[in-house]
Amino acid sequence: MRCATRFWLFSCIAGLCACAAPAVNSSKTTVSQSQTTARIALETPSVLADETRVPSPSLPEKPAKPVSAHKDKTVRVLVAENSKTAYIKHSGRINVYTQDKSKKYKISQAGTVAVNTHKNGQVQVGTLIASQPIIIEPVGGTTLEMDKNKYTGKFFVLPGKTTFHIVEYVPLEQYLYGVLPYEMHPTWALEALKAQAVAARTYTLKSIEKKSAEPFDLYNDVRSQVYKGGGQVYDSVKKAVDQTRGEVLSYKGALFFTYYHANCGGGTDHVHVWNPKAPNIKPLSGNSCKFDAHSKSHTFKQDIAKSTAEKFARSQGLKGTLKSIKVAKKTSTGRAVDLTLKTTAGSKTVPCANFRTATGIRSCKLTKITTGASKIHIEGRGYGHGIGMCQDGAHGMAKQNYTYKQILKHYYPGSTLSQVR
């Protein structure tokens, strides 16, 4: 979803729904690419102690009208990018064939198939060589494994000039099995996982609108949503996805980007704080949060190299040695909107979101900035861009017996829970 997030690999590991948010969720953002099957130009996307219980958000009494989408939509995920060699293990039978089916062969037993670049912009999969996409299709429950991640969908190997890309074609709900455990810890309360399932499903369907002419829909990392294949499914994740099957959020009958992040530091903010070009809609206008203080990510202390900040300053047209960084403008929740960088040669006010992306600070909700000789000491609250759903807050609400519908209503105010057609 394209914002900062933190992700979990069986235990909580910091990684984007601020665009890098993996509970850690990371920043998630969506991208619009100009790409061709023969040669893909990949671009940077444009686009986590419980306190007193707050009043429960009101819920609609009647089911909303269905939103136009497809329940069994196939999602195309970029799982290998600009590669020259890959080894794909298969647990059983596979079919390998060119997109036009002019060349094909079968492997009837488990094994490993090698993928390599070939001369003249071709790609080789096992013994098959072609300048067009080559498909690796698992048969009869076979899983494909690459880089220790297991996949259940078809692999499309897309040849480029000197490299290749691999795109998995996988059903939407199966895709979500491979997203949830890396965007929210699978041991968390079921209602929090269900809220995450709805948010991730909505984000996915919104991301693939109007992308039919492009070779893939989503990245497998924080540029979209962290995804490591649907071949290993946690019971809690399966329940969360299955019990919300087909459910999405909408606003005035249309899907929207359901951004989420690790920890909001006491309150979420308007999407324009992070992305001024985003649509101005109520569900992304921000809300209070009294449920995220239990997390270690609620506050932070972080040192960054002064040279890193100076490199960013130079990219903004500022020369000289960095002398200070101060908050120039902040929201009512305390999140910095703009920072003023002062050097020996001048000063300039820049968006904090840009500074965060360049330096890797955890959040723009800053409480202290100290500029030293070789490092800059940062203190603040939260983890991620602070837009949409606070994952730690969702977990806190679930532990206080809020339902997933109440969690979604709280973090996406004014949204409607609908069933996709």
XYZ file of C-alpha atoms in Angstrom:
421
model
C 0.000 0.000 0.000
C 2.446 2.062 -0.472
C 3.477 3.900 2.523
C 5.836 3.051 5.274
C 5.268 -0.210 7.035
C 6.996 -2.803 9.049
C 6.869 -6.458 8.177
C 7.018 -9.656 10.209
C 8.989 -12.768 9.473
C 7.576 -15.021 12.154
C 8.805 -12.384 14.589
C 8.509 -8.613 14.212
C 11.169 -7.260 11.890
C 11.309 -3.606 10.932
C 11.126 -3.123 7.356
C 7.024 0.050 4.813
C 3.229 0.724 5.115
C 4.788 4.374 5.359
C 5.755 3.383 2.533
C 7.871 1.164 4.147
C 5.638 0.217 6.917
C 5.536 -3.434 7.498
C 3.781 -4.297 12.611
C 5.740 -3.326 11.264
C 4.031 -2.729 8.076
C 5.641 -0.283 5.524
C 4.797 2.483 3.249
C 2.771 1.274 0.641
C 2.219 3.063 -2.551
C 0.937 2.285 -5.925
C 2.601 2.847 -9.150
C 1.699 3.716 -12.631
C 4.178 2.257 -15.070
C 4.689 2.578 -18.779
C 5.828 -0.915 -19.616
C 5.862 -3.475 -22.381
C 6.049 -7.232 -22.117
C 9.336 -7.368 -23.955
C 11.060 -4.812 -21.799
C 9.713 -3.559 -18.493
C 10.670 -0.128 -17.165
C 10.163 -0.381 -13.405
C 9.472 2.887 -11.637
C 9.327 4.129 -8.054
C 5.750 4.174 -6.738
C 3.972 7.572 -6.423
C 2.227 6.349 -3.776
C 1.662 0.165 12.609
C -0.779 0.135 27.397
C -4.307 0.087 25.985
C -6.092 3.200 27.103
C -9.659 4.136 27.897
C -12.079 2.714 25.401
C -13.453 5.275 22.956
C -17.099 5.252 21.877
C -17.803 2.560 19.321
C -18.161 3.940 15.806
C -21.666 3.633 14.422
C -22.181 0.850 11.904
C -24.600 0.669 8.981
C -27.728 -1.323 9.775
C -28.172 -2.638 6.245
C -25.582 -4.173 3.918
C -24.220 -1.710 1.390
C -24.654 -2.177 -2.326
C -21.981 -4.319 -3.963
C -18.952 -2.555 -5.384
C -18.028 -3.384 -8.946
C -15.043 -5.756 -8.913
C -14.375 -9.460 -9.376
C -14.260 -11.897 -6.454
C -11.942 -14.329 -8.186
C -9.773 -11.690 -9.795
C -6.321 -12.878 -10.822
C -3.551 -10.745 -9.333
C -0.263 -10.355 -11.182
C 2.633 -9.924 -8.753
C 6.211 -9.092 -9.707
C 8.201 -11.687 -7.720
C 11.597 -11.387 -9.449
C 12.936 -8.184 -10.983
C 15.810 -7.595 -13.389
C 17.238 -11.078 -12.850
C 19.777 -12.982 -14.919
C 19.487 -16.358 -13.193
C 16.851 -18.003 -11.019
C 16.299 -21.516 -9.719
C 12.717 -22.595 -9.176
C 11.967 -25.718 -7.148
C 8.739 -27.539 -7.883
C 7.162 -30.007 -5.465
C 5.549 -32.043 -8.232
C 4.386 -31.838 -11.859
C 4.773 -28.697 -13.936
C 4.069 -27.659 -17.503
C 6.482 -25.298 -19.252
C 5.380 -23.549 -22.440
C 5.648 -20.349 -24.447
C 2.801 -17.857 -24.285
C 1.641 -18.798 -27.799
C 1.997 -22.510 -26.871
C 4.194 -23.193 -29.905
C 6.826 -24.771 -27.652
C 6.124 -26.818 -24.541
C 7.247 -29.699 -22.363
C 6.267 -31.363 -19.084
C 8.151 -32.444 -15.968
C 6.341 -35.178 -14.079
C 8.393 -35.301 -10.862
C 9.613 -32.845 -8.237
C 12.843 -31.062 -9.014
C 14.399 -27.714 -9.920
C 14.165 -25.788 -13.165
C 16.760 -23.155 -14.054
C 15.869 -19.809 -15.628
C 18.589 -17.867 -17.447
C 18.969 -14.989 -19.835
C 19.920 -15.992 -23.366
C 21.358 -14.159 -26.343
C 19.350 -11.719 -28.469
C 16.911 -10.811 -25.722
C 15.745 -14.361 -25.201
C 15.174 -16.292 -21.988
C 15.774 -19.983 -21.274
C 13.617 -22.044 -18.911
C 15.014 -25.552 -18.632
C 15.488 -26.621 -22.250
C 13.017 -24.138 -23.736
C 14.389 -20.919 -25.272
C 12.192 -18.058 -26.536
C 11.986 -14.299 -26.984
C 8.385 -14.292 -25.759
C 7.070 -14.967 -22.230
C 7.549 -18.525 -20.970
C 5.030 -19.910 -18.498
C 5.769 -22.339 -15.642
C 2.462 -23.878 -14.611
C 2.167 -25.989 -11.435
C -0.170 -28.992 -11.805
C -2.224 -30.876 -9.226
C -1.329 -28.922 -6.096
C 2.349 -28.451 -6.950
C 4.003 -25.443 -5.332
C 6.824 -23.389 -6.820
C 9.631 -22.262 -4.525
C 12.015 -19.391 -5.168
C 14.298 -17.721 -2.614
C 12.717 -19.905 0.106
C 9.244 -18.530 -0.612
C 6.493 -20.867 -1.825
C 3.994 -19.919 -4.519
C 0.843 -21.579 -5.849
C 0.185 -19.582 -9.013
C 1.631 -19.668 -12.533
C 5.000 -18.016 -13.187
C 5.328 -15.884 -16.306
C 8.965 -15.323 -17.213
C 9.186 -12.053 -19.162
C 12.355 -11.618 -21.234
C 14.043 -8.221 -21.419
C 17.080 -6.972 -23.280
C 19.667 -8.341 -20.829
C 17.549 -9.517 -17.868
C 14.174 -11.077 -17.160
C 11.307 -10.566 -14.732
C 9.028 -13.172 -13.181
C 5.363 -12.388 -12.569
C 3.102 -14.725 -10.614
C -0.538 -14.989 -11.666
C -2.452 -15.895 -8.504
C -6.122 -15.696 -7.369
C -6.866 -12.677 -5.163
C -7.776 -14.543 -1.970
C -4.723 -16.815 -2.289
C -2.587 -13.712 -2.759
C -3.894 -12.325 0.534
C -2.739 -15.487 2.334
C 0.779 -14.436 1.360
C 0.340 -10.779 2.339
C -1.214 -10.798 5.799
C 1.540 -12.570 7.796
C 4.116 -10.048 6.548
C 2.004 -6.947 7.061
C 0.586 -7.919 10.464
C 1.853 -10.558 12.880
C -0.153 -13.801 12.449
C -0.422 -14.258 16.233
C -2.389 -11.047 16.645
C -6.088 -10.987 17.536
C -8.360 -12.325 14.799
C -10.428 -9.126 14.520
C -7.266 -7.123 13.805
C -6.232 -9.644 11.136
C -9.696 -9.431 9.595
C -9.418 -5.633 9.428
C -6.045 -6.059 7.753
C -7.516 -8.548 5.275
C -10.208 -6.082 4.195
C -7.706 -3.221 3.928
C -5.250 -5.338 1.914
C -7.990 -6.686 -0.377
C -9.274 -3.172 -1.062
C -5.776 -1.852 -1.674
C -5.123 -4.704 -4.092
C -8.268 -4.205 -6.143
C -7.746 -0.451 -6.253
C -4.155 -0.981 -7.386
C -5.132 -3.142 -10.350
C -7.777 -0.819 -11.747
C -6.977 0.191 -15.327
C -3.776 -1.876 -15.462
C -4.842 -4.531 -17.956
C -2.362 -3.263 -20.569
C 0.575 -3.487 -18.155
C 2.595 -6.656 -17.434
C 2.014 -6.733 -13.678
C -0.266 -5.206 -11.048
C 1.728 -5.142 -7.825
C 5.266 -5.342 -6.496
C 5.990 -7.978 -3.848
C 7.548 -5.481 -1.426
C 6.701 -2.255 0.395
C 6.248 -0.432 -2.887
C 2.889 -2.216 -2.897
C 2.322 -4.810 -0.157
C 4.843 -7.254 1.261
C 4.108 -10.661 -0.263
C 6.068 -13.895 0.089
C 3.830 -16.345 -1.691
C 0.648 -18.118 -0.709
C 2.230 -21.551 -0.419
C 2.521 -21.426 3.361
C -0.726 -20.503 5.068
C -1.167 -19.724 8.771
C -4.448 -20.868 10.325
C -5.138 -17.411 11.768
C -4.488 -15.748 8.421
C -6.723 -18.225 6.587
C -9.555 -17.509 9.020
C -9.146 -13.762 8.631
C -9.155 -13.912 4.838
C -11.898 -16.531 4.520
C -14.224 -14.897 7.062
C -14.042 -11.577 5.183
C -13.997 -13.087 1.706
C -14.864 -10.529 -0.954
C -15.286 -7.657 1.519
C -13.836 -4.266 0.592
C -14.104 -0.640 1.661
C -15.523 2.045 -0.581
C -16.355 5.725 -0.456
C -19.295 7.067 -2.472
C -19.423 3.781 -4.367
C -15.758 3.698 -5.387
C -12.742 1.842 -4.033
C -9.932 3.929 -2.565
C -6.350 3.298 -1.507
C -6.688 1.907 2.015
C -3.258 2.969 3.239
C -2.014 1.524 6.509
C 1.116 1.754 8.613
C 2.714 0.335 11.735
C 2.053 2.912 14.449
C 0.512 6.386 14.288
C 1.977 7.700 17.552
C -1.395 8.729 18.959
C -3.329 9.859 15.897
C -3.548 9.433 12.139
C -3.379 12.368 9.709
C -4.818 13.579 6.421
C -3.356 11.845 3.372
C -2.184 15.201 1.970
C 0.421 15.386 4.729
C 2.139 12.454 3.046
C 0.958 12.740 -0.568
C -0.401 16.163 -1.601
C -1.611 14.745 -4.925
C -3.889 12.117 -3.357
C -7.676 12.571 -3.625
C -9.232 14.497 -0.751
C -11.665 11.976 0.740
C -13.070 11.588 4.238
C -11.768 8.038 4.936
C -8.202 9.342 4.605
C -8.732 12.541 6.577
C -7.268 11.193 9.834
C -8.657 10.274 13.243
C -7.716 10.024 16.901
C -6.018 6.896 18.234
C -5.779 5.750 21.832
C -4.920 2.141 21.178
C -1.296 2.086 19.939
C 0.621 3.033 23.085
C 1.201 -0.627 24.016
C 3.696 -1.023 21.175
C 7.432 -0.441 21.312
C 7.003 1.531 18.100
C 4.899 4.185 19.832
C 8.058 6.193 20.561
C 11.526 6.031 19.056
C 15.057 7.364 19.255
C 17.146 7.186 16.113
C 20.506 8.419 14.879
C 21.179 9.083 11.208
C 24.468 9.988 9.580
C 24.849 13.715 9.049
C 26.252 12.956 5.602
C 22.941 11.308 4.669
C 20.996 14.434 5.594
C 23.510 16.634 3.769
C 23.156 14.514 0.644
C 19.413 15.127 0.796
C 20.012 18.852 1.340
C 22.187 18.976 -1.770
C 19.449 17.242 -3.764
C 17.201 20.133 -2.722
C 19.680 22.704 -3.997
C 21.314 23.508 -0.652
C 25.098 23.699 -0.496
C 27.371 23.884 2.531
C 27.548 22.094 5.872
C 24.276 21.271 7.612
C 23.815 23.345 10.763
C 20.276 22.564 11.907
C 16.920 20.951 11.108
C 13.751 22.399 12.570
C 10.043 21.644 12.246
C 8.518 24.466 10.193
C 4.917 23.235 10.152
C 3.063 20.423 11.887
C -0.430 18.971 12.108
C -2.716 19.021 15.135
C -1.457 15.533 16.035
C 2.149 16.756 16.064
C 3.251 15.272 12.759
C 5.749 17.453 10.900
C 4.513 18.600 7.511
C 7.581 20.673 6.595
C 11.156 20.899 7.869
C 13.576 23.813 7.498
C 17.128 22.728 6.707
C 19.795 25.329 7.451
C 23.350 25.072 6.115
C 26.351 27.393 6.077
C 25.223 28.521 2.622
C 21.507 29.095 3.232
C 18.242 27.459 4.257
C 15.259 25.778 2.638
C 11.895 24.413 3.778
C 11.080 20.943 2.444
C 8.323 18.319 2.977
C 9.112 16.057 5.917
C 7.789 13.098 3.904
C 10.608 13.612 1.380
C 13.200 13.897 4.148
C 11.872 10.713 5.729
C 12.101 8.772 2.473
C 15.671 9.931 1.900
C 16.988 9.341 5.419
C 14.897 6.440 6.725
C 13.611 8.120 9.882
C 10.767 6.108 11.344
C 8.146 8.827 11.432
C 7.612 12.540 10.860
C 5.969 12.903 14.265
C 9.146 14.452 15.650
C 9.706 15.630 19.217
C 13.455 16.331 19.183
C 16.131 16.949 16.523
C 19.759 17.474 17.503
C 22.394 18.116 14.836
C 25.887 16.990 15.866
C 29.258 16.888 14.190
C 28.769 13.527 12.480
C 25.235 12.414 13.263
C 21.722 13.724 13.765
C 19.768 12.501 16.756
C 16.017 12.127 16.181
C 13.283 11.422 18.712
C 9.630 11.016 17.947
C 6.474 8.927 17.980
C 5.083 6.316 15.636
C 6.370 4.240 12.740
C 5.292 4.886 9.169
C 3.503 7.600 7.246
C 0.598 7.837 9.681
C -2.172 7.617 7.067
C -5.171 5.287 7.201
C -5.135 2.310 9.544
C -2.705 2.196 12.449
C -1.862 -1.494 12.717
C -0.790 -1.353 16.346
C -3.972 0.575 17.048
C -6.037 -2.070 15.273
C -4.400 -4.726 17.424
C -5.097 -2.660 20.541
C -8.752 -2.240 19.585
C -9.121 -5.968 18.892
C -7.688 -6.778 22.320
C -10.422 -4.575 23.800
C -13.081 -6.593 21.965
C -13.790 -4.221 19.092
C -14.861 -5.994 15.903
C -13.048 -5.655 12.609
C -15.941 -3.571 11.287
C -15.540 -1.112 14.172
C -11.779 -0.985 13.604
C -12.238 -0.180 9.921
C -14.883 2.448 10.653
C -12.561 4.122 13.133
C -9.495 4.325 10.898
C -11.350 4.921 7.626
C -14.168 7.236 8.787
C -17.013 7.621 6.323
C -16.143 4.458 4.400
C -18.630 1.708 3.597
C -18.012 -2.027 3.953
C -19.227 -3.701 0.764
C -19.162 -7.080 -0.962
C -17.473 -7.161 -4.355
C -19.480 -8.595 -7.209
